[in-house]
JSON list of C-alpha atoms in Angstrom, two decimals:
[
{"chain": "A", "resi": 211, "resn": "MET", "atom": "CA", "xyz": [0.00, 0.00, 0.00]},
{"chain": "A", "resi": 212, "resn": "GLN", "atom": "CA", "xyz": [1.25, 3.47, -0.87]},
{"chain": "A", "resi": 213, "resn": "LEU", "atom": "CA", "xyz": [0.02, 6.41, 1.18]},
{"chain": "A", "resi": 214, "resn": "ASN", "atom": "CA", "xyz": [1.27, 9.15, -1.12]},
{"chain": "A", "resi": 215, "resn": "PRO", "atom": "CA", "xyz": [2.72, 8.54, -4.58]},
{"chain": "A", "resi": 216, "resn": "TYR", "atom": "CA", "xyz": [3.39, 12.26, -5.04]},
{"chain": "A", "resi": 217, "resn": "GLY", "atom": "CA", "xyz": [5.04, 14.74, -2.69]},
{"chain": "A", "resi": 218, "resn": "GLU", "atom": "CA", "xyz": [8.77, 14.58, -2.28]},
{"chain": "A", "resi": 219, "resn": "TYR", "atom": "CA", "xyz": [9.74, 12.66, -5.41]},
{"chain": "A", "resi": 220, "resn": "ALA", "atom": "CA", "xyz": [7.69, 14.95, -7.67]},
{"chain": "A", "resi": 221, "resn": "VAL", "atom": "CA", "xyz": [9.30, 18.10, -6.27]},
{"chain": "A", "resi": 222, "resn": "LEU", "atom": "CA", "xyz": [12.76, 16.56, -6.49]},
{"chain": "A", "resi": 223, "resn": "LEU", "atom": "CA", "xyz": [12.03, 15.58, -10.10]},
{"chain": "A", "resi": 224, "resn": "ALA", "atom": "CA", "xyz": [10.98, 19.15, -10.91]},
{"chain": "A", "resi": 225, "resn": "ALA", "atom": "CA", "xyz": [14.15, 20.51, -9.29]},
{"chain": "A", "resi": 226, "resn": "SER", "atom": "CA", "xyz": [16.25, 18.00, -11.20]},
{"chain": "A", "resi": 227, "resn": "LEU", "atom": "CA", "xyz": [14.72, 19.14, -14.49]},
{"chain": "A", "resi": 228, "resn": "ALA", "atom": "CA", "xyz": [15.06, 22.81, -13.57]},
{"chain": "A", "resi": 229, "resn": "ASN", "atom": "CA", "xyz": [18.66, 22.51, -12.36]},
{"chain": "A", "resi": 230, "resn": "ASN", "atom": "CA", "xyz": [19.88, 20.34, -15.23]},
{"chain": "A", "resi": 231, "resn": "TRP", "atom": "CA", "xyz": [17.59, 20.69, -18.23]},
{"chain": "A", "resi": 232, "resn": "PRO", "atom": "CA", "xyz": [17.64, 17.55, -20.43]},
{"chain": "A", "resi": 233, "resn": "GLY", "atom": "CA", "xyz": [18.70, 17.95, -24.04]},
{"chain": "A", "resi": 234, "resn": "ASP", "atom": "CA", "xyz": [15.78, 16.04, -25.54]},
{"chain": "A", "resi": 235, "resn": "ARG", "atom": "CA", "xyz": [12.48, 14.32, -24.84]},
{"chain": "A", "resi": 236, "resn": "ASP", "atom": "CA", "xyz": [14.05, 10.90, -24.23]},
{"chain": "A", "resi": 237, "resn": "GLN", "atom": "CA", "xyz": [16.23, 12.35, -21.48]},
{"chain": "A", "resi": 238, "resn": "ILE", "atom": "CA", "xyz": [13.15, 13.90, -19.83]},
{"chain": "A", "resi": 239, "resn": "GLU", "atom": "CA", "xyz": [11.38, 10.55, -19.91]},
{"chain": "A", "resi": 240, "resn": "GLN", "atom": "CA", "xyz": [14.47, 8.81, -18.51]},
{"chain": "A", "resi": 241, "resn": "ARG", "atom": "CA", "xyz": [14.57, 11.33, -15.66]},
{"chain": "A", "resi": 242, "resn": "THR", "atom": "CA", "xyz": [10.92, 10.52, -14.87]},
{"chain": "A", "resi": 243, "resn": "ARG", "atom": "CA", "xyz": [11.78, 6.81, -14.85]},
{"chain": "A", "resi": 244, "resn": "ASP", "atom": "CA", "xyz": [14.74, 7.47, -12.54]},
{"chain": "A", "resi": 245, "resn": "ALA", "atom": "CA", "xyz": [12.33, 9.30, -10.21]},
{"chain": "A", "resi": 246, "resn": "GLY", "atom": "CA", "xyz": [10.07, 6.24, -10.09]},
{"chain": "A", "resi": 247, "resn": "MET", "atom": "CA", "xyz": [7.34, 6.92, -12.65]},
{"chain": "A", "resi": 248, "resn": "THR", "atom": "CA", "xyz": [6.58, 3.76, -14.58]},
{"chain": "A", "resi": 249, "resn": "MET", "atom": "CA", "xyz": [3.64, 4.60, -16.85]},
{"chain": "A", "resi": 250, "resn": "PRO", "atom": "CA", "xyz": [4.12, 4.84, -20.62]},
{"chain": "A", "resi": 251, "resn": "PHE", "atom": "CA", "xyz": [3.85, 8.27, -22.23]},
{"chain": "A", "resi": 252, "resn": "PRO", "atom": "CA", "xyz": [2.51, 8.83, -25.75]},
{"chain": "A", "resi": 253, "resn": "ARG", "atom": "CA", "xyz": [5.10, 10.61, -27.93]},
{"chain": "A", "resi": 254, "resn": "HIS", "atom": "CA", "xyz": [4.42, 14.06, -29.37]},
{"chain": "A", "resi": 255, "resn": "PRO", "atom": "CA", "xyz": [6.91, 16.21, -31.30]},
{"chain": "A", "resi": 256, "resn": "GLU", "atom": "CA", "xyz": [6.36, 19.18, -28.97]},
{"chain": "A", "resi": 257, "resn": "ASP", "atom": "CA", "xyz": [6.95, 17.25, -25.69]},
{"chain": "A", "resi": 258, "resn": "HIS", "atom": "CA", "xyz": [10.42, 18.73, -25.05]},
{"chain": "A", "resi": 259, "resn": "GLU", "atom": "CA", "xyz": [9.31, 22.33, -25.59]},
{"chain": "A", "resi": 260, "resn": "GLN", "atom": "CA", "xyz": [6.05, 21.94, -23.65]},
{"chain": "A", "resi": 261, "resn": "THR", "atom": "CA", "xyz": [7.82, 20.29, -20.72]},
{"chain": "A", "resi": 262, "resn": "ARG", "atom": "CA", "xyz": [10.18, 23.28, -20.62]},
{"chain": "A", "resi": 263, "resn": "ARG", "atom": "CA", "xyz": [7.10, 25.50, -20.22]},
{"chain": "A", "resi": 264, "resn": "VAL", "atom": "CA", "xyz": [5.90, 23.29, -17.35]},
{"chain": "A", "resi": 265, "resn": "ILE", "atom": "CA", "xyz": [9.24, 23.72, -15.57]},
{"chain": "A", "resi": 266, "resn": "ASP", "atom": "CA", "xyz": [9.33, 27.48, -16.26]},
{"chain": "A", "resi": 267, "resn": "ASP", "atom": "CA", "xyz": [5.83, 27.78, -14.74]},
{"chain": "A", "resi": 268, "resn": "TRP", "atom": "CA", "xyz": [7.00, 25.77, -11.73]},
{"chain": "A", "resi": 269, "resn": "LEU", "atom": "CA", "xyz": [10.02, 28.06, -11.31]},
{"chain": "A", "resi": 270, "resn": "ARG", "atom": "CA", "xyz": [7.60, 30.98, -10.89]},
{"chain": "A", "resi": 271, "resn": "ILE", "atom": "CA", "xyz": [6.30, 29.09, -7.82]},
{"chain": "A", "resi": 272, "resn": "VAL", "atom": "CA", "xyz": [9.85, 28.57, -6.54]},
{"chain": "A", "resi": 273, "resn": "ASP", "atom": "CA", "xyz": [10.59, 32.28, -6.95]},
{"chain": "A", "resi": 274, "resn": "ALA", "atom": "CA", "xyz": [7.34, 33.57, -5.42]},
{"chain": "A", "resi": 275, "resn": "THR", "atom": "CA", "xyz": [8.06, 36.27, -2.86]},
{"chain": "A", "resi": 276, "resn": "SER", "atom": "CA", "xyz": [5.31, 35.37, -0.37]},
{"chain": "A", "resi": 277, "resn": "ASP", "atom": "CA", "xyz": [3.44, 32.30, 0.81]},
{"chain": "A", "resi": 278, "resn": "GLU", "atom": "CA", "xyz": [0.20, 33.78, -0.51]},
{"chain": "A", "resi": 279, "resn": "HIS", "atom": "CA", "xyz": [1.64, 34.39, -3.99]},
{"chain": "A", "resi": 280, "resn": "ARG", "atom": "CA", "xyz": [3.21, 30.92, -4.02]},
{"chain": "A", "resi": 281, "resn": "ALA", "atom": "CA", "xyz": [-0.15, 29.35, -3.10]},
{"chain": "A", "resi": 282, "resn": "GLU", "atom": "CA", "xyz": [-1.96, 31.42, -5.74]},
{"chain": "A", "resi": 283, "resn": "LEU", "atom": "CA", "xyz": [0.45, 30.31, -8.49]},
{"chain": "A", "resi": 284, "resn": "LEU", "atom": "CA", "xyz": [0.31, 26.71, -7.34]},
{"chain": "A", "resi": 285, "resn": "ASN", "atom": "CA", "xyz": [-3.50, 26.74, -7.23]},
{"chain": "A", "resi": 286, "resn": "GLU", "atom": "CA", "xyz": [-3.51, 28.05, -10.82]},
{"chain": "A", "resi": 287, "resn": "GLN", "atom": "CA", "xyz": [-1.24, 25.18, -11.90]},
{"chain": "A", "resi": 288, "resn": "MET", "atom": "CA", "xyz": [-3.37, 22.57, -10.17]},
{"chain": "A", "resi": 289, "resn": "ALA", "atom": "CA", "xyz": [-6.54, 24.00, -11.70]},
{"chain": "A", "resi": 290, "resn": "ARG", "atom": "CA", "xyz": [-4.94, 23.74, -15.16]},
{"chain": "A", "resi": 291, "resn": "ALA", "atom": "CA", "xyz": [-3.60, 20.25, -14.69]},
{"chain": "A", "resi": 292, "resn": "ALA", "atom": "CA", "xyz": [-5.10, 18.13, -11.98]},
{"chain": "A", "resi": 293, "resn": "ALA", "atom": "CA", "xyz": [-8.23, 16.04, -12.34]},
{"chain": "A", "resi": 294, "resn": "TYR", "atom": "CA", "xyz": [-10.26, 14.34, -9.67]},
{"chain": "A", "resi": 295, "resn": "PRO", "atom": "CA", "xyz": [-8.20, 11.78, -7.72]},
{"chain": "A", "resi": 296, "resn": "ARG", "atom": "CA", "xyz": [-8.60, 8.20, -8.89]},
{"chain": "A", "resi": 297, "resn": "MET", "atom": "CA", "xyz": [-7.34, 4.88, -7.61]},
{"chain": "A", "resi": 298, "resn": "VAL", "atom": "CA", "xyz": [-5.13, 2.99, -10.08]},
{"chain": "A", "resi": 299, "resn": "ASP", "atom": "CA", "xyz": [-3.04, -0.17, -10.10]},
{"chain": "A", "resi": 300, "resn": "HIS", "atom": "CA", "xyz": [-0.53, -0.34, -12.95]},
{"chain": "A", "resi": 301, "resn": "ASP", "atom": "CA", "xyz": [2.96, -1.60, -13.68]},
{"chain": "A", "resi": 302, "resn": "GLY", "atom": "CA", "xyz": [3.16, -3.63, -10.48]},
{"chain": "A", "resi": 303, "resn": "GLU", "atom": "CA", "xyz": [3.14, -0.52, -8.28]},
{"chain": "A", "resi": 304, "resn": "GLY", "atom": "CA", "xyz": [0.10, -1.49, -6.21]},
{"chain": "A", "resi": 305, "resn": "TRP", "atom": "CA", "xyz": [-2.97, 0.64, -5.63]},
{"chain": "A", "resi": 306, "resn": "HIS", "atom": "CA", "xyz": [-2.28, 4.35, -5.45]},
{"chain": "A", "resi": 307, "resn": "LEU", "atom": "CA", "xyz": [-3.82, 7.70, -6.38]},
{"chain": "A", "resi": 308, "resn": "HIS", "atom": "CA", "xyz": [-3.45, 9.60, -9.63]},
{"chain": "A", "resi": 309, "resn": "TYR", "atom": "CA", "xyz": [-4.43, 13.26, -9.81]},
{"chain": "A", "resi": 310, "resn": "ARG", "atom": "CA", "xyz": [-4.69, 13.38, -13.58]},
{"chain": "A", "resi": 311, "resn": "ASP", "atom": "CA", "xyz": [-6.73, 12.03, -16.46]},
{"chain": "A", "resi": 312, "resn": "ASN", "atom": "CA", "xyz": [-5.68, 8.92, -18.35]},
{"chain": "A", "resi": 313, "resn": "GLY", "atom": "CA", "xyz": [-3.91, 9.12, -21.72]},
{"chain": "A", "resi": 314, "resn": "GLN", "atom": "CA", "xyz": [-2.25, 12.49, -21.20]},
{"chain": "A", "resi": 315, "resn": "SER", "atom": "CA", "xyz": [1.02, 13.56, -22.81]},
{"chain": "A", "resi": 316, "resn": "LEU", "atom": "CA", "xyz": [4.30, 13.66, -20.92]},
{"chain": "A", "resi": 317, "resn": "PRO", "atom": "CA", "xyz": [4.13, 17.45, -20.30]},
{"chain": "A", "resi": 318, "resn": "GLN", "atom": "CA", "xyz": [0.52, 17.22, -19.11]},
{"chain": "A", "resi": 319, "resn": "VAL", "atom": "CA", "xyz": [1.34, 14.40, -16.71]},
{"chain": "A", "resi": 320, "resn": "LEU", "atom": "CA", "xyz": [4.38, 16.24, -15.38]},
{"chain": "A", "resi": 321, "resn": "ARG", "atom": "CA", "xyz": [2.38, 19.44, -14.85]},
{"chain": "A", "resi": 322, "resn": "SER", "atom": "CA", "xyz": [-0.17, 17.54, -12.78]},
{"chain": "A", "resi": 323, "resn": "VAL", "atom": "CA", "xyz": [2.31, 15.41, -10.83]},
{"chain": "A", "resi": 324, "resn": "ILE", "atom": "CA", "xyz": [4.63, 18.34, -10.12]},
{"chain": "A", "resi": 325, "resn": "ALA", "atom": "CA", "xyz": [1.82, 20.73, -9.12]},
{"chain": "A", "resi": 326, "resn": "VAL", "atom": "CA", "xyz": [0.13, 18.27, -6.76]},
{"chain": "A", "resi": 327, "resn": "GLY", "atom": "CA", "xyz": [3.49, 17.03, -5.45]},
{"chain": "A", "resi": 328, "resn": "THR", "atom": "CA", "xyz": [4.64, 20.57, -4.75]},
{"chain": "A", "resi": 329, "resn": "ALA", "atom": "CA", "xyz": [1.38, 21.37, -2.97]},
{"chain": "A", "resi": 330, "resn": "LEU", "atom": "CA", "xyz": [1.73, 18.25, -0.81]},
{"chain": "A", "resi": 331, "resn": "HIS", "atom": "CA", "xyz": [5.39, 19.04, -0.08]},
{"chain": "A", "resi": 332, "resn": "LEU", "atom": "CA", "xyz": [4.68, 22.63, 0.96]},
{"chain": "A", "resi": 333, "resn": "THR", "atom": "CA", "xyz": [1.54, 21.92, 2.98]},
{"chain": "A", "resi": 334, "resn": "THR", "atom": "CA", "xyz": [3.04, 19.00, 4.89]},
{"chain": "A", "resi": 335, "resn": "ARG", "atom": "CA", "xyz": [6.60, 20.28, 5.37]},
{"chain": "A", "resi": 336, "resn": "GLY", "atom": "CA", "xyz": [6.20, 24.06, 5.24]},
{"chain": "A", "resi": 337, "resn": "MET", "atom": "CA", "xyz": [5.81, 26.80, 2.66]},
{"chain": "A", "resi": 338, "resn": "HIS", "atom": "CA", "xyz": [9.47, 27.82, 3.10]},
{"chain": "A", "resi": 339, "resn": "ARG", "atom": "CA", "xyz": [10.85, 24.46, 1.93]},
{"chain": "A", "resi": 340, "resn": "LEU", "atom": "CA", "xyz": [11.30, 25.44, -1.69]},
{"chain": "A", "resi": 341, "resn": "ARG", "atom": "CA", "xyz": [13.81, 28.12, -2.68]},
{"chain": "A", "resi": 342, "resn": "ARG", "atom": "CA", "xyz": [16.91, 29.07, -4.62]},
{"chain": "A", "resi": 343, "resn": "CYS", "atom": "CA", "xyz": [20.35, 28.27, -3.30]},
{"chain": "A", "resi": 344, "resn": "GLU", "atom": "CA", "xyz": [21.65, 31.05, -1.05]},
{"chain": "A", "resi": 345, "resn": "ALA", "atom": "CA", "xyz": [25.28, 30.75, -2.22]},
{"chain": "A", "resi": 346, "resn": "GLU", "atom": "CA", "xyz": [26.00, 33.54, -4.69]},
{"chain": "A", "resi": 347, "resn": "PRO", "atom": "CA", "xyz": [26.02, 33.32, -7.68]},
{"chain": "A", "resi": 348, "resn": "CYS", "atom": "CA", "xyz": [24.30, 29.90, -7.65]},
{"chain": "A", "resi": 349, "resn": "ARG", "atom": "CA", "xyz": [20.65, 29.87, -8.76]},
{"chain": "A", "resi": 350, "resn": "GLN", "atom": "CA", "xyz": [19.90, 26.14, -8.36]},
{"chain": "A", "resi": 351, "resn": "VAL", "atom": "CA", "xyz": [16.58, 25.12, -6.84]},
{"chain": "A", "resi": 352, "resn": "VAL", "atom": "CA", "xyz": [16.71, 23.72, -3.31]},
{"chain": "A", "resi": 353, "resn": "VAL", "atom": "CA", "xyz": [13.98, 21.33, -2.19]},
{"chain": "A", "resi": 354, "resn": "ASP", "atom": "CA", "xyz": [14.32, 21.15, 1.58]},
{"chain": "A", "resi": 355, "resn": "VAL", "atom": "CA", "xyz": [13.65, 17.59, 2.70]},
{"chain": "A", "resi": 356, "resn": "THR", "atom": "CA", "xyz": [15.75, 17.85, 5.85]},
{"chain": "A", "resi": 357, "resn": "ARG", "atom": "CA", "xyz": [14.35, 16.96, 9.23]},
{"chain": "A", "resi": 358, "resn": "ASN", "atom": "CA", "xyz": [14.87, 20.43, 10.71]},
{"chain": "A", "resi": 359, "resn": "GLY", "atom": "CA", "xyz": [13.76, 22.42, 7.65]},
{"chain": "A", "resi": 360, "resn": "ARG", "atom": "CA", "xyz": [16.84, 24.62, 7.43]},
{"chain": "A", "resi": 361, "resn": "GLN", "atom": "CA", "xyz": [18.43, 23.61, 4.13]},
{"chain": "A", "resi": 362, "resn": "ARG", "atom": "CA", "xyz": [19.74, 26.76, 2.43]},
{"chain": "A", "resi": 363, "resn": "TYR", "atom": "CA", "xyz": [22.16, 25.41, -0.16]},
{"chain": "A", "resi": 364, "resn": "CYS", "atom": "CA", "xyz": [21.84, 23.07, -3.12]},
{"chain": "A", "resi": 365, "resn": "SER", "atom": "CA", "xyz": [25.03, 21.16, -2.34]},
{"chain": "A", "resi": 366, "resn": "VAL", "atom": "CA", "xyz": [27.87, 20.74, 0.11]},
{"chain": "A", "resi": 367, "resn": "ARG", "atom": "CA", "xyz": [30.03, 22.66, -2.36]},
{"chain": "A", "resi": 368, "resn": "CYS", "atom": "CA", "xyz": [27.77, 25.72, -2.19]},
{"chain": "A", "resi": 369, "resn": "ALA", "atom": "CA", "xyz": [27.49, 25.47, 1.61]},
{"chain": "A", "resi": 370, "resn": "ASN", "atom": "CA", "xyz": [31.28, 25.38, 1.90]},
{"chain": "A", "resi": 371, "resn": "ARG", "atom": "CA", "xyz": [31.68, 28.28, -0.52]},
{"chain": "A", "resi": 372, "resn": "ALA", "atom": "CA", "xyz": [29.23, 30.38, 1.53]},
{"chain": "A", "resi": 373, "resn": "ALA", "atom": "CA", "xyz": [31.00, 29.45, 4.78]},
{"chain": "A", "resi": 374, "resn": "VAL", "atom": "CA", "xyz": [34.38, 30.50, 3.36]},
{"chain": "A", "resi": 375, "resn": "ARG", "atom": "CA", "xyz": [32.87, 33.78, 2.16]},
{"chain": "A", "resi": 376, "resn": "ARG", "atom": "CA", "xyz": [31.41, 34.46, 5.64]},
{"chain": "A", "resi": 377, "resn": "HIS", "atom": "CA", "xyz": [34.75, 33.59, 7.27]},
{"chain": "A", "resi": 378, "resn": "ARG", "atom": "CA", "xyz": [36.66, 35.94, 4.97]},
{"chain": "A", "resi": 379, "resn": "ASN", "atom": "CA", "xyz": [34.17, 38.74, 5.59]},
{"chain": "A", "resi": 380, "resn": "ARG", "atom": "CA", "xyz": [34.64, 38.36, 9.36]},
{"chain": "A", "resi": 381, "resn": "GLN", "atom": "CA", "xyz": [38.43, 38.43, 8.96]},
{"chain": "A", "resi": 382, "resn": "SER", "atom": "CA", "xyz": [38.44, 41.71, 7.04]}
]
């Protein structure tokens, strides 16, 4: 039994796509497989370009300047993408919920999964748990999945770089 097939993995998938944009549609689909999505996706020539739009729309949510604006943008995305929840059992995954209609294209599925997953992540973990890396000049997306909710950097490298910068500023 799965309690929540969305949430963390969907937000991490979105960040992965945003932080390292795949060169073609096959690489996007492989990234979804690596994240745990098993369903087949019908192929359309515009999948790569339309998925880029999905990620750009999601980045507006990441960059929102207030919780209210973030929620407003996210609600717009869910209204565009999500359908009524339905129980499904496919590809040996066991019964779980889908928040999208059947037979949708890769970009449509990703818009729905990412929007609902982001909403679940933010409402269960906190509205502050999605941001840009605080190490200048890095602009990578940080999905905070830590226990204490204080992740500020996208990587150990950026955390170390920021610590060195703070140390040097104190020394001068």
